[in-house]
Amino acid sequence: MKAESRISWISFFVFMGSTVSLVPAVIPFFANAMSVDVFVLLNAVPLMFAGLFLGVLIAPLVGNRIEFRFLVRIAGILMLLGIISATVIFSVESFFIGSLLIGFGFGVSEVTITAQVRKEIEKPATMMTKLNAGFALAAMAAPVFLVLELITIGSWWVFGIIGAGLVFSSISVQQTSELKREVSSGSKKKAPAALFLLMVGIYVGAESILAGWSAVSFDQVANLDSQFAPLASSAFWGLIAAGRLISIRIDRNSNASNSLVVWSSISAASLILAVVLFGAGSELLLIGFAAAIFAAGPIYGQILAIALNTKTASEASRATMMLIVSGAAGGFLLPALVQIRPSVEFALLLSGVAMAIVAISSLLAKSITTPKGIKVVQ
């Protein structure tokens, strides 16, 4: 793959990461500015995943009729419109609509680029690692710039910069002529697809709860001014990135199924024990929260590695789409469930139970791995 194509795709993922991380990060500040309860604006998180769900469903339907680069540009414009709606019009309704549009554009671009990577590149794991790393690092950095802007000039022009970056980077996205060779599936074991769809949906649901509640939890425990709350989202994405990078070294010679059991069990135990042993106002709750986020970092990549190891190159695109759809559904349903009884304790407890289900499911998934194991893909 040409360097120009790699750079253009990574750049687009960088601006996507910045956009997605700022939606939950800005909720406490915007809620205070709009004089509404923070729990009201938290509905933006499941709405964003509802948009993601719709985008992932629609992208494959139009992907055969619309050229790859043009579809990515449409996704970039949709996210720009979402940013404008959420931050310029400045009302609860427009914030919700903006979150939905951002999720929709993100879903279209994620499934389109992921499928293209798997079609064009013989060994896509490295490229996917770079895309995800760029996404996570940008998601960590963007809230820091937002806080600096809020405390210095009291505005949020960083959204405008990110919106412009989305459009320009989507225009620069290139398509390579490198084709990925088909690999015979004769030696691959058939996997129970429903199990992996369940695992991805539940994991993404749990992660979206942790992402959405990170700023709120920090705001309630630390009791700082709402303009500093976005730093919690930076900490969230920093822990996710650290978990992914460190797990690469720790799990280098490990079976992916074993690693998945370990990391998901650590995340589940950290959340459940933190809620059971400590109250919502305890700093120790944040420690358990942080440990769970760190352990959650490599889980998504490990599930995909095990699931897609059973597919050929042509099958991988459709399988990836189905996994992302399942993840989007989970990312909408679980945060929406939290809104029935919105509290830090219930949010973390539900996330812990979800991670425990992933751990139990990963034990079942071990039966489909080869004796040698599957290389972990972050």
CSV table of N, CA and C in Angstrom, one decimal, residues 1-13 67-73 109 112-121 127 131 166-178:
chain,number,residue,atom,x,y,z
A,1,MET,N,0.8,-1.2,0.0
A,1,MET,CA,0.0,0.0,0.0
A,1,MET,C,0.9,1.2,0.0
A,2,LYS,N,0.6,2.2,-0.8
A,2,LYS,CA,1.4,3.4,-0.9
A,2,LYS,C,1.3,4.2,0.4
A,3,ALA,N,2.4,5.0,0.6
A,3,ALA,CA,2.5,5.8,1.9
A,3,ALA,C,1.4,6.8,1.9
A,4,GLU,N,1.1,7.4,0.7
A,4,GLU,CA,0.1,8.5,0.7
A,4,GLU,C,-1.3,8.0,1.1
A,5,SER,N,-1.6,6.7,0.7
A,5,SER,CA,-2.9,6.1,1.0
A,5,SER,C,-2.9,5.9,2.5
A,6,ARG,N,-1.9,5.3,3.1
A,6,ARG,CA,-1.8,5.1,4.5
A,6,ARG,C,-2.0,6.4,5.3
A,7,ILE,N,-1.3,7.4,4.9
A,7,ILE,CA,-1.4,8.7,5.7
A,7,ILE,C,-2.8,9.3,5.6
A,8,SER,N,-3.4,9.2,4.4
A,8,SER,CA,-4.7,9.8,4.2
A,8,SER,C,-5.8,9.0,5.1
A,9,TRP,N,-5.7,7.7,5.2
A,9,TRP,CA,-6.6,6.9,5.9
A,9,TRP,C,-6.4,7.2,7.4
A,10,ILE,N,-5.1,7.2,7.9
A,10,ILE,CA,-4.9,7.4,9.3
A,10,ILE,C,-5.3,8.8,9.7
A,11,SER,N,-5.1,9.8,8.8
A,11,SER,CA,-5.5,11.2,9.1
A,11,SER,C,-7.0,11.3,9.4
A,12,PHE,N,-7.7,10.6,8.5
A,12,PHE,CA,-9.2,10.6,8.7
A,12,PHE,C,-9.6,10.0,10.0
A,13,PHE,N,-9.0,8.9,10.3
A,13,PHE,CA,-9.3,8.2,11.6
A,13,PHE,C,-8.9,9.1,12.8
A,67,GLU,N,-18.8,5.3,-5.4
A,67,GLU,CA,-17.3,5.1,-5.4
A,67,GLU,C,-16.8,5.3,-4.0
A,68,PHE,N,-15.8,4.6,-3.6
A,68,PHE,CA,-15.3,4.5,-2.2
A,68,PHE,C,-14.9,5.9,-1.7
A,69,ARG,N,-14.1,6.7,-2.5
A,69,ARG,CA,-13.7,8.0,-2.0
A,69,ARG,C,-14.9,8.9,-1.8
A,70,PHE,N,-15.8,8.9,-2.7
A,70,PHE,CA,-17.0,9.8,-2.6
A,70,PHE,C,-17.8,9.4,-1.4
A,71,LEU,N,-17.9,8.2,-1.0
A,71,LEU,CA,-18.7,7.7,0.1
A,71,LEU,C,-18.0,8.2,1.4
A,72,VAL,N,-16.7,8.2,1.5
A,72,VAL,CA,-16.0,8.7,2.6
A,72,VAL,C,-16.1,10.2,2.8
A,73,ARG,N,-16.2,10.9,1.6
A,73,ARG,CA,-16.4,12.4,1.7
A,73,ARG,C,-17.8,12.7,2.2
A,109,SER,N,-18.2,5.7,7.5
A,109,SER,CA,-16.8,5.7,7.2
A,109,SER,C,-16.1,4.5,7.8
A,112,THR,N,-16.9,1.4,5.7
A,112,THR,CA,-16.4,1.5,4.4
A,112,THR,C,-14.9,1.4,4.3
A,113,ILE,N,-14.2,2.0,5.2
A,113,ILE,CA,-12.7,2.0,5.2
A,113,ILE,C,-12.2,0.6,5.7
A,114,THR,N,-12.8,0.1,6.7
A,114,THR,CA,-12.4,-1.3,7.2
A,114,THR,C,-12.6,-2.3,6.1
A,115,ALA,N,-13.7,-2.3,5.4
A,115,ALA,CA,-13.9,-3.3,4.4
A,115,ALA,C,-12.9,-3.1,3.3
A,116,GLN,N,-12.5,-1.8,2.9
A,116,GLN,CA,-11.6,-1.5,1.9
A,116,GLN,C,-10.2,-2.0,2.3
A,117,VAL,N,-9.8,-1.8,3.6
A,117,VAL,CA,-8.5,-2.3,4.0
A,117,VAL,C,-8.4,-3.8,3.9
A,118,ARG,N,-9.5,-4.5,4.2
A,118,ARG,CA,-9.5,-6.0,4.1
A,118,ARG,C,-9.5,-6.5,2.7
A,119,LYS,N,-10.1,-5.7,1.8
A,119,LYS,CA,-10.1,-6.0,0.4
A,119,LYS,C,-8.8,-5.8,-0.3
A,120,GLU,N,-8.1,-4.7,0.1
A,120,GLU,CA,-6.9,-4.3,-0.7
A,120,GLU,C,-5.6,-4.8,-0.1
A,121,ILE,N,-5.5,-5.1,1.1
A,121,ILE,CA,-4.2,-5.3,1.8
A,121,ILE,C,-4.1,-6.8,2.2
A,127,MET,N,-2.2,-2.4,9.4
A,127,MET,CA,-2.9,-1.2,9.0
A,127,MET,C,-4.0,-0.9,10.0
A,131,LEU,N,-4.6,2.5,12.3
A,131,LEU,CA,-5.8,3.3,12.3
A,131,LEU,C,-6.4,3.4,13.7
A,166,LEU,N,-12.0,17.1,9.3
A,166,LEU,CA,-12.7,15.9,8.8
A,166,LEU,C,-13.0,16.1,7.3
A,167,VAL,N,-13.4,17.2,6.9
A,167,VAL,CA,-13.7,17.4,5.5
A,167,VAL,C,-12.5,17.3,4.6
A,168,PHE,N,-11.4,18.0,5.0
A,168,PHE,CA,-10.2,18.0,4.2
A,168,PHE,C,-9.6,16.6,4.2
A,169,SER,N,-9.6,15.9,5.3
A,169,SER,CA,-9.0,14.6,5.3
A,169,SER,C,-9.8,13.6,4.5
A,170,SER,N,-11.1,13.8,4.5
A,170,SER,CA,-12.0,12.9,3.8
A,170,SER,C,-11.8,13.1,2.3
A,171,ILE,N,-11.5,14.3,1.9
A,171,ILE,CA,-11.2,14.6,0.5
A,171,ILE,C,-9.9,14.0,0.1
A,172,SER,N,-8.9,14.0,1.0
A,172,SER,CA,-7.6,13.5,0.6
A,172,SER,C,-7.5,12.0,0.7
A,173,VAL,N,-8.5,11.3,1.2
A,173,VAL,CA,-8.5,9.8,1.3
A,173,VAL,C,-8.3,9.2,-0.1
A,174,GLN,N,-7.3,8.3,-0.3
A,174,GLN,CA,-7.0,7.7,-1.6
A,174,GLN,C,-7.3,6.3,-1.5
A,175,GLN,N,-7.4,5.7,-2.8
A,175,GLN,CA,-7.7,4.3,-2.9
A,175,GLN,C,-6.5,3.7,-3.6
A,176,THR,N,-6.0,2.6,-3.1
A,176,THR,CA,-4.8,2.0,-3.6
A,176,THR,C,-5.2,0.9,-4.6
A,177,SER,N,-4.3,0.5,-5.5
A,177,SER,CA,-4.6,-0.6,-6.5
A,177,SER,C,-4.1,-1.9,-6.0
A,178,GLU,N,-3.5,-1.9,-4.8
A,178,GLU,CA,-3.0,-3.2,-4.2
A,178,GLU,C,-4.2,-4.1,-3.9
